[in-house]
Coordinates of C-alpha atoms and ligand atoms in Angstrom, one line a residue:
M1 CA -2.3 -2.0 110.9
T2 CA 1.2 -2.0 109.5
N3 CA 1.5 -3.0 105.9
E4 CA 3.9 -5.4 104.4
Y5 CA 7.0 -3.4 103.3
V6 CA 9.4 -3.8 100.4
L7 CA 12.5 -1.7 100.2
I8 CA 13.7 -0.4 96.8
L9 CA 17.4 0.6 96.8
D10 CA 18.0 3.2 94.2
F11 CA 21.2 3.2 92.3
G12 CA 20.2 6.1 90.0
G13 CA 18.3 4.1 87.4
Q14 CA 15.9 6.0 85.2
Y15 CA 13.1 3.5 86.0
N16 CA 13.3 3.7 89.8
Q17 CA 9.8 5.2 90.2
L18 CA 8.4 2.8 87.7
I19 CA 9.6 -0.2 89.8
A20 CA 7.9 1.2 92.9
R21 CA 4.7 1.8 91.0
R22 CA 4.6 -1.8 89.7
V23 CA 5.2 -3.1 93.2
R24 CA 2.3 -1.0 94.5
E25 CA 0.2 -2.2 91.6
C26 CA 0.8 -5.7 93.1
N27 CA -0.8 -4.3 96.3
V28 CA 2.5 -4.3 98.2
Y29 CA 3.6 -1.2 100.0
C30 CA 7.2 -0.1 99.1
E31 CA 9.5 2.8 99.5
V32 CA 12.4 4.0 97.3
K33 CA 15.6 5.0 99.2
A34 CA 18.9 6.1 97.8
Y35 CA 21.4 3.2 98.2
N36 CA 23.8 5.4 100.2
K37 CA 21.2 6.9 102.5
V38 CA 20.2 3.7 104.4
S39 CA 22.5 1.6 106.6
I40 CA 22.4 -2.1 107.3
D41 CA 21.1 -1.4 110.8
E42 CA 18.2 0.7 109.4
I43 CA 17.4 -2.1 106.9
K44 CA 17.3 -4.5 109.8
S45 CA 14.9 -2.3 111.7
L46 CA 12.7 -1.7 108.7
A47 CA 12.5 -5.5 108.4
P48 CA 11.4 -5.5 104.7
K49 CA 9.8 -8.6 103.3
G50 CA 12.1 -8.1 100.3
I51 CA 14.7 -5.7 98.8
I52 CA 14.9 -4.7 95.1
F53 CA 18.0 -3.1 93.6
T54 CA 17.3 -0.7 90.8
G55 CA 19.3 -0.2 87.6
G56 CA 21.8 2.6 87.4
P57 CA 24.0 4.3 84.8
Q58 CA 27.4 3.1 86.1
S59 CA 29.6 0.1 85.6
V60 CA 30.4 -1.9 88.8
Y61 CA 34.1 -1.3 88.0
G62 CA 33.8 2.5 87.5
D63 CA 35.3 5.0 89.9
D64 CA 32.8 5.7 92.8
A65 CA 30.5 3.0 91.4
P66 CA 27.5 2.7 93.8
S67 CA 27.8 -0.5 95.9
V68 CA 26.4 -2.3 99.0
P69 CA 28.1 -4.2 101.8
G70 CA 28.1 -8.0 101.3
E71 CA 26.2 -8.2 104.6
I72 CA 23.0 -7.2 102.9
F73 CA 22.8 -10.7 101.3
E74 CA 23.2 -12.4 104.7
L75 CA 20.2 -10.8 106.4
G76 CA 17.8 -13.6 105.3
I77 CA 15.8 -11.0 103.3
P78 CA 15.0 -11.9 99.6
V79 CA 16.8 -9.6 97.1
L80 CA 15.9 -9.0 93.5
G81 CA 18.6 -7.1 91.5
I82 CA 17.5 -5.4 88.3
C83 CA 20.0 -4.4 85.5
Y84 CA 22.9 -2.6 87.3
G85 CA 21.4 -4.2 90.5
S86 CA 21.9 -7.6 89.1
Q87 CA 25.5 -6.9 88.1
L88 CA 26.2 -5.5 91.5
M89 CA 24.9 -8.6 93.2
A90 CA 27.1 -10.8 90.9
H91 CA 30.1 -8.5 91.6
V92 CA 29.8 -8.3 95.4
L93 CA 29.2 -12.0 95.7
G94 CA 32.3 -13.0 93.7
G95 CA 31.0 -13.5 90.2
K96 CA 32.3 -11.7 87.1
V97 CA 31.0 -8.7 85.1
E98 CA 32.3 -7.7 81.7
T99 CA 31.6 -5.3 79.0
C100 CA 29.5 -6.8 76.1
T101 CA 30.9 -6.9 72.7
V102 CA 27.5 -6.0 71.4
S103 CA 25.5 -3.9 73.9
E104 CA 21.8 -4.7 74.0
Y105 CA 19.1 -2.0 73.9
G106 CA 15.4 -2.4 73.4
K107 CA 13.1 -5.4 72.9
T108 CA 15.1 -8.6 73.0
E109 CA 13.9 -12.2 72.5
T110 CA 14.7 -14.0 75.8
S111 CA 14.6 -17.6 76.9
Y112 CA 13.5 -18.5 80.5
D113 CA 14.2 -21.4 82.8
K114 CA 10.8 -22.3 84.2
S115 CA 12.3 -23.9 87.3
C116 CA 13.3 -20.4 88.6
A117 CA 10.5 -19.0 90.8
L118 CA 10.5 -15.7 88.9
F119 CA 9.4 -17.5 85.7
A120 CA 7.5 -20.4 87.1
D121 CA 4.0 -18.9 86.6
S122 CA 2.1 -21.0 84.1
E123 CA 1.3 -17.9 81.9
I124 CA 5.0 -17.1 81.4
P125 CA 6.3 -19.0 78.2
Y126 CA 9.7 -20.4 77.6
H127 CA 10.5 -17.6 75.2
A128 CA 9.2 -14.0 75.3
V129 CA 10.4 -10.4 74.7
S130 CA 12.2 -8.5 77.5
W131 CA 13.4 -4.9 77.6
M132 CA 17.2 -4.6 77.7
S133 CA 19.4 -1.6 78.2
H134 CA 22.9 -2.5 79.1
T135 CA 26.6 -2.5 78.0
D136 CA 27.9 -4.7 80.8
F137 CA 26.8 -8.3 81.5
I138 CA 27.4 -11.1 84.1
S139 CA 30.0 -13.4 82.5
K140 CA 30.3 -15.7 85.5
V141 CA 27.7 -16.2 88.2
P142 CA 28.7 -16.3 91.9
E143 CA 29.0 -19.6 93.6
G144 CA 25.7 -21.2 94.5
F145 CA 23.9 -19.4 91.6
R146 CA 22.3 -20.8 88.5
I147 CA 21.6 -19.1 85.2
A148 CA 17.8 -18.7 84.7
A149 CA 17.5 -16.8 81.4
H150 CA 19.6 -15.9 78.3
T151 CA 19.4 -14.0 75.0
A152 CA 21.4 -14.4 71.8
N153 CA 24.0 -11.9 73.0
C154 CA 23.7 -12.2 76.8
P155 CA 24.5 -15.6 78.3
C156 CA 23.1 -14.6 81.7
A157 CA 19.9 -12.6 81.5
A158 CA 18.8 -13.8 84.9
M159 CA 20.4 -15.8 87.8
Y160 CA 19.3 -17.0 91.2
N161 CA 20.3 -18.7 94.4
E162 CA 17.2 -20.4 95.6
E163 CA 18.5 -21.4 99.0
K164 CA 19.4 -17.8 99.8
N165 CA 16.4 -16.2 98.0
L166 CA 18.7 -14.1 95.8
Y167 CA 17.4 -13.3 92.3
A168 CA 18.7 -11.1 89.5
V169 CA 17.5 -10.0 86.1
Q170 CA 19.6 -8.2 83.5
F171 CA 16.4 -6.9 81.7
H172 CA 13.8 -4.5 83.1
P173 CA 10.6 -6.4 84.2
E174 CA 9.1 -3.0 85.3
V175 CA 9.0 -1.7 81.7
N176 CA 5.8 -2.4 79.7
H177 CA 7.8 -3.8 76.8
T178 CA 8.9 -6.7 78.9
Q179 CA 6.2 -9.3 78.3
F180 CA 5.0 -10.8 81.6
G181 CA 7.3 -8.4 83.5
V182 CA 4.7 -7.6 86.1
K183 CA 4.0 -11.3 86.6
M184 CA 7.7 -11.8 87.3
L185 CA 7.7 -9.0 89.8
A186 CA 4.5 -10.5 91.4
S187 CA 6.2 -13.9 91.6
F188 CA 9.1 -12.4 93.4
L189 CA 6.8 -10.5 95.8
N190 CA 4.3 -13.3 96.5
D191 CA 6.3 -16.6 96.0
V192 CA 9.7 -15.5 97.1
C193 CA 9.0 -12.8 99.7
G194 CA 5.7 -14.3 100.9
C195 CA 3.8 -11.0 100.5
T196 CA 0.0 -11.3 100.6
G197 CA -0.8 -7.9 99.0
D198 CA -2.4 -6.0 101.8
W199 CA -1.9 -2.5 100.4
T200 CA -5.3 -1.1 99.1
M201 CA -6.6 2.5 99.1
E202 CA -9.6 1.4 101.2
N203 CA -7.2 0.4 104.0
Y204 CA -5.1 3.5 103.4
A205 CA -8.1 5.9 103.7
E206 CA -9.2 4.3 106.9
K207 CA -5.7 4.4 108.4
A208 CA -5.0 8.0 107.1
I209 CA -8.2 9.3 108.6
K210 CA -7.4 7.8 111.9
D211 CA -3.8 9.1 111.9
I212 CA -4.9 12.6 110.9
R213 CA -7.5 12.7 113.7
E214 CA -4.9 11.6 116.2
K215 CA -2.4 14.2 115.1
V216 CA -4.7 17.2 114.6
G217 CA -6.9 16.7 117.7
D218 CA -9.2 19.7 117.9
G219 CA -6.7 21.9 116.0
K220 CA -7.4 24.1 113.0
V221 CA -6.1 23.0 109.5
L222 CA -5.5 25.3 106.5
L223 CA -5.2 24.1 102.9
A224 CA -4.5 26.0 99.7
L225 CA -6.9 24.3 97.3
S226 CA -6.0 24.6 93.6
G227 CA -8.7 22.3 92.2
G228 CA -5.9 20.0 91.0
V229 CA -6.1 16.3 91.7
D230 CA -3.7 16.3 94.7
S231 CA -5.1 19.2 96.6
S232 CA -8.7 18.1 95.9
V233 CA -8.1 14.6 97.2
L234 CA -6.4 16.1 100.2
A235 CA -9.3 18.3 100.9
A236 CA -11.6 15.3 100.7
L237 CA -9.5 13.3 103.0
L238 CA -9.2 16.1 105.6
S239 CA -12.8 16.8 105.4
K240 CA -13.6 13.2 106.3
A241 CA -11.0 13.3 109.1
V242 CA -11.6 16.7 110.7
G243 CA -14.7 18.3 109.0
R244 CA -15.1 22.0 109.7
Q245 CA -11.8 22.2 111.5
L246 CA -10.5 22.5 107.9
T247 CA -10.5 25.7 105.9
C248 CA -9.7 25.5 102.2
I249 CA -8.6 28.7 100.5
F250 CA -9.0 28.7 96.8
V251 CA -7.2 31.6 95.2
D252 CA -8.6 32.1 91.7
H253 CA -5.9 34.1 89.9
G254 CA -8.0 34.3 86.8
F255 CA -5.8 32.1 84.7
M256 CA -7.8 29.0 85.1
R257 CA -9.4 27.3 82.1
K258 CA -12.8 28.3 81.0
N259 CA -15.4 27.9 83.8
E260 CA -12.9 26.1 85.9
G261 CA -13.1 28.4 88.9
D262 CA -16.8 27.9 89.2
E263 CA -16.3 24.1 88.7
V264 CA -13.9 24.0 91.6
E265 CA -16.3 26.0 93.8
A266 CA -19.2 23.8 92.8
A267 CA -17.3 20.6 93.6
F268 CA -16.6 21.6 97.1
K269 CA -19.7 23.5 98.0
D270 CA -21.5 20.6 99.7
W271 CA -18.5 19.2 101.5
D272 CA -18.2 19.5 105.3
I273 CA -15.4 22.1 105.2
N274 CA -15.0 25.9 105.3
F275 CA -14.5 26.9 101.7
V276 CA -13.2 30.4 100.8
R277 CA -12.8 31.5 97.2
V278 CA -10.8 34.6 96.5
N279 CA -11.4 36.2 93.1
A280 CA -8.1 37.9 92.6
K281 CA -7.9 38.3 88.8
E282 CA -7.6 42.0 88.7
Q283 CA -4.8 42.0 91.3
F284 CA -2.8 39.4 89.3
M285 CA -3.4 41.2 86.0
G286 CA -2.3 44.4 87.5
K287 CA 1.0 42.8 88.6
L288 CA 1.6 41.3 85.1
R289 CA 1.0 44.4 83.0
G290 CA 3.9 44.8 80.6
V291 CA 5.5 41.4 81.7
S292 CA 6.4 39.0 78.9
D293 CA 9.4 37.1 80.2
P294 CA 8.3 33.6 81.2
E295 CA 10.4 33.4 84.4
T296 CA 9.2 36.9 85.5
K297 CA 5.6 35.8 85.0
R298 CA 6.1 32.7 87.1
K299 CA 7.9 34.6 89.9
T300 CA 5.3 37.4 89.9
I301 CA 2.4 34.9 90.1
G302 CA 4.1 32.9 92.8
E303 CA 4.8 35.9 94.9
E304 CA 1.3 37.4 94.4
F305 CA -0.2 34.0 95.2
I306 CA 1.5 34.0 98.6
R307 CA 0.4 37.5 99.3
V308 CA -3.3 36.8 98.5
F309 CA -3.2 33.6 100.4
E310 CA -1.5 35.2 103.4
A311 CA -4.0 38.0 103.5
E312 CA -6.9 35.6 103.6
A313 CA -5.2 33.3 106.1
R314 CA -4.7 36.3 108.4
K315 CA -8.5 36.7 108.5
I316 CA -8.8 33.2 110.0
G317 CA -6.1 33.9 112.6
H318 CA -3.9 31.3 114.1
V319 CA -4.1 27.8 112.5
D320 CA -2.4 24.8 113.9
F321 CA -1.6 22.9 110.7
L322 CA -0.9 23.8 107.2
A323 CA -1.8 20.9 104.9
Q324 CA 0.2 20.3 101.7
G325 CA -0.6 18.0 98.8
T326 CA 2.9 16.7 98.3
I327 CA 2.9 13.3 96.7
Y328 CA 5.6 10.5 96.5
P329 CA 7.2 11.4 93.2
D330 CA 8.1 14.9 94.7
V331 CA 9.6 13.1 97.7
I332 CA 11.8 10.4 96.2
E333 CA 15.4 11.4 96.3
S334 CA 17.2 9.6 93.5
G335 CA 20.5 7.8 94.1
A336 CA 21.8 9.8 91.2
G337 CA 21.4 13.2 92.9
D338 CA 19.2 16.2 92.0
A339 CA 18.3 17.0 88.4
A340 CA 18.9 20.5 87.0
V341 CA 16.1 23.1 87.4
I342 CA 14.8 24.0 84.0
K343 CA 11.8 26.1 85.1
S344 CA 11.0 27.5 88.5
H345 CA 7.8 25.6 89.2
H346 CA 5.2 27.5 91.2
N347 CA 3.3 25.0 93.3
V348 CA 0.6 26.3 95.7
G349 CA 2.3 24.4 98.5
G350 CA 5.3 26.7 98.9
L351 CA 3.9 29.1 101.5
P352 CA 4.9 28.2 105.0
D353 CA 7.1 31.2 105.8
Y354 CA 4.3 33.7 105.6
V355 CA 1.5 32.0 107.5
D356 CA 1.2 31.6 111.3
F357 CA 1.0 27.9 111.9
K358 CA 2.5 25.2 114.0
E359 CA 3.2 22.3 111.7
I360 CA 2.9 21.0 108.2
I361 CA 1.0 17.9 107.4
E362 CA 1.4 16.0 104.2
P363 CA -1.0 13.0 104.3
L364 CA -0.4 12.1 100.6
R365 CA 3.3 12.1 100.9
M366 CA 3.7 8.4 100.2
L367 CA 1.2 8.0 97.4
F368 CA 1.8 7.9 93.7
K369 CA -0.5 9.9 91.3
D370 CA -2.5 6.8 90.4
E371 CA -3.0 5.9 94.0
T372 CA -4.0 9.5 94.8
R373 CA -6.7 9.2 92.1
K374 CA -7.9 5.8 93.6
L375 CA -8.0 7.4 97.0
G376 CA -10.1 10.3 95.6
Q377 CA -12.5 7.8 94.1
E378 CA -12.7 5.9 97.4
L379 CA -13.5 9.2 99.1
G380 CA -16.3 10.0 96.7
L381 CA -14.8 12.8 94.6
S382 CA -16.3 13.2 91.1
E383 CA -14.7 11.5 88.1
T384 CA -14.0 14.9 86.5
L385 CA -12.0 16.0 89.5
V386 CA -10.1 12.8 90.0
W387 CA -9.2 12.4 86.3
R388 CA -8.4 16.1 85.8
Q389 CA -5.2 16.4 83.7
P390 CA -2.3 18.2 85.3
F391 CA -2.5 22.0 85.2
P392 CA 0.5 24.3 86.0
G393 CA 0.2 26.6 89.1
P394 CA 0.5 29.8 86.9
G395 CA -2.2 28.5 84.7
L396 CA -2.9 29.9 81.3
A397 CA -0.5 32.8 82.0
I398 CA 2.3 30.6 80.8
R399 CA 0.3 29.5 77.8
I400 CA -0.1 33.0 76.5
I401 CA 3.2 33.9 74.9
G402 CA 4.2 37.5 75.5
E403 CA 2.2 40.0 77.5
I404 CA -1.1 38.8 78.9
T405 CA -4.3 40.8 78.1
D406 CA -7.9 40.2 78.9
E407 CA -8.6 39.7 75.2
K408 CA -5.8 37.1 74.8
L409 CA -7.0 35.3 77.9
E410 CA -10.5 35.0 76.6
I411 CA -9.3 33.8 73.2
L412 CA -7.2 31.1 74.8
Q413 CA -9.9 29.9 77.2
D414 CA -12.4 29.5 74.3
A415 CA -9.9 27.7 72.0
D416 CA -8.7 25.4 74.8
W417 CA -12.3 24.6 75.7
I418 CA -13.0 23.5 72.1
F419 CA -9.8 21.4 71.9
R420 CA -10.6 19.6 75.1
E421 CA -14.2 19.0 74.0
E422 CA -13.0 17.4 70.7
I423 CA -10.4 15.2 72.5
A424 CA -13.1 14.0 74.9
K425 CA -15.5 13.4 72.0
A426 CA -12.9 11.2 70.4
G427 CA -12.5 9.2 73.7
L428 CA -8.8 10.2 74.0
D429 CA -9.1 12.2 77.3
R430 CA -7.7 9.4 79.5
S431 CA -5.0 8.1 77.2
I432 CA -3.4 11.5 76.5
N433 CA -1.7 12.7 79.7
Q434 CA -1.9 16.4 79.0
Y435 CA -3.5 18.3 76.2
F436 CA -4.0 22.0 75.8
A437 CA -3.9 25.1 73.6
V438 CA -1.2 27.8 73.6
L439 CA -1.7 31.3 72.2
T440 CA 1.4 32.2 70.3
N441 CA 2.4 35.8 69.9
N442 CA 2.5 35.3 66.2
R443 CA 0.1 36.8 63.7
S444 CA -0.3 35.8 60.1
V445 CA -2.4 36.6 57.1
G446 CA -5.5 34.7 56.3
V447 CA -8.7 35.0 54.4
M448 CA -12.3 34.8 55.7
G449 CA -15.1 35.3 53.2
D450 CA -13.8 38.0 50.9
F451 CA -11.7 39.7 53.6
R452 CA -8.1 39.6 54.5
T453 CA -7.4 38.7 58.1
Y454 CA -4.3 39.3 60.2
D455 CA -4.8 37.2 63.3
Y456 CA -3.2 35.0 65.9
T457 CA -1.7 31.5 65.4
L458 CA -2.9 29.0 68.0
A459 CA -0.7 25.9 68.9
L460 CA -2.2 22.7 70.1
R461 CA -0.1 20.5 72.4
A462 CA -0.8 16.9 73.5
V463 CA 1.6 14.6 75.1
E464 CA 1.9 11.1 76.4
T465 CA 4.2 10.5 79.3
T466 CA 4.5 8.5 82.6
D467 CA 6.6 10.9 84.6
F468 CA 6.4 14.3 82.8
M469 CA 10.2 14.3 82.8
T470 CA 10.2 13.0 79.2
A471 CA 7.2 13.0 76.9
E472 CA 6.2 12.0 73.4
F473 CA 3.8 14.1 71.3
S474 CA 0.5 12.3 71.0
R475 CA -0.3 10.8 67.6
I476 CA -3.8 12.2 67.5
P477 CA -5.8 11.1 64.4
Y478 CA -5.9 13.8 61.7
D479 CA -9.7 13.9 61.7
V480 CA -9.7 14.9 65.4
L481 CA -7.1 17.6 64.8
E482 CA -9.1 18.8 61.8
A483 CA -12.3 19.0 63.7
A484 CA -10.6 21.0 66.5
S485 CA -8.9 23.3 64.0
R486 CA -12.1 23.9 62.0
R487 CA -14.1 24.7 65.1
I488 CA -11.5 26.9 66.6
V489 CA -11.0 29.2 63.5
N490 CA -14.8 29.3 63.0
E491 CA -15.9 29.8 66.6
V492 CA -13.0 31.8 68.3
K493 CA -12.5 35.4 67.2
N494 CA -9.0 36.5 66.2
I495 CA -7.5 33.1 65.4
N496 CA -7.0 32.3 61.8
R497 CA -4.4 29.5 61.9
V498 CA -3.9 26.4 64.1
C499 CA -0.7 24.4 64.4
Y500 CA 0.0 21.1 66.2
D501 CA 3.2 20.8 68.2
I502 CA 5.1 17.6 67.3
T503 CA 8.2 18.0 69.5
T504 CA 9.1 15.5 72.1
K505 CA 10.5 16.5 75.6
P506 CA 13.4 16.8 75.6
P507 CA 14.4 18.9 73.7
A508 CA 11.2 20.9 74.1
T509 CA 9.3 21.1 77.4
I510 CA 5.6 20.3 77.8
E511 CA 4.6 23.9 78.5
W512 CA 5.7 26.6 76.1
E513 CA 7.0 28.9 78.8
Ligands
XMP601 P1 7.4 21.2 81.6 O1 6.9 22.4 80.8 O2 8.5 21.6 82.6 O3 6.2 20.6 82.4 O4 7.9 20.1 80.7 C1 6.3 19.4 83.1 C2 5.0 19.3 83.9 O5 4.9 20.2 84.9 C3 3.8 21.1 84.8 N1 4.2 22.5 85.1 C4 4.0 23.0 86.3 N2 3.3 22.6 87.4 N3 3.7 24.6 88.5 C5 3.1 23.4 88.5 O6 2.5 23.0 89.4 C6 4.4 25.1 87.5 O7 4.9 26.2 87.5 C7 4.5 24.3 86.3 N4 5.2 24.4 85.1 C8 5.0 23.3 84.4 C9 3.4 21.0 83.3 O8 2.1 21.4 83.1 C10 3.7 19.6 83.0 O9 2.7 18.7 83.5

């Protein structure tokens, strides 16, 4: 079965992935492609049901401003332009774009013309809030277009040409702050493009299992299982597809959270796969003795990981396929080019050079995180595994500031366990995207009973984010923080002070190292 397909042309907008996620939430399969990496001929052969132009940071009159050939509007394929995408549509089709006297940013009261298909849904009112972020605006619509929305400062907040199925909105329907934004996108997809919404994880699982079987035949598959959501879902999918032709190697470097290594093992014990756990803590600790620099820690762990994995893989002999849990956000190449590398991320996937295999398979390559989770549920993985919060490859090693010792590792595991328990007790474990404890290298004076103490300061970190590129600190109620702090200083030895990290990313990062 081939799914209905919508093409998202990316002009470097900060919300490109969000648009794609919203489209998928409407059960329509879509892909994001950089505007300059796909030709008109390719678009014709992809035959999308619709095309969406994202926003972008430029002005249509800027030097090297991203553009599209006018032909794209003549293919008979419906187009929706968003923000920069709307201005581009106006510009290319002979309208006029100018710089606003007052640029609009944030929640903006907007009036809609209900005769436009985007706003016709009975739930969408005549006036509602939209999310604006622009300094240019469409001052004259191209011939054949009508204005379909306006705000106090923006005379054309939306325009359309019904006959040609061309639609454009200056605001961002994909952002939650736009009331009824998803309804508007759904109207474009269903009413304008004629999509029926045939993209579900049930369909996907069935098709992926069939594709994997066809590709793998009777070959052997190897997977580095970290216990994270992506590699766990992949293990489940591969197990359903090829059963014992799959070997999962779980390298326990010793920097997992408390009890986590055993939990991962327990989760996969009864699956129809070959499961190998390597307890390599001593080996990793040996390599990290005396190391306190964060980048050296990451590099050392990454290299050692490869070595341990490689040694284990060698015992299996030749494998045909190396499976990797790459997911769609890692794949999307933005129209704005690559972002700067802030930290050298160690992902358990980066191994191919060292293992004897024929080909890489990445069955989750086109899925977003929420889809990966849904697939996991579909395949029967436990809630705990499916909803596990992200955990960095180097584990607690980058949450212990300075040199790592057995004692510090134990302190952090115990404290982190308590914090997670209190967050779950307060029912916050799904709304906070990542929460953990960090053992600082700082000691301070305290008093316990009649005695002076001189012990470690623990930092708690909790963030809310959609993409992990930017993040807000979570506004956890004080009583939850207080309960966690009280338990930690009482129950964990060598901690006499607890702080809560209230920095956003940027300028801070989520992890401390
Ligand atoms: P930062 O600290 O860069 O983290 O704001 C962003 C997200 O990435 C995770 N992270 C990692 N994940 N290997 C990983 O697989 C790594 O080396 C690594 N470092 C950070 C971090 O937990 C957060 O979710």
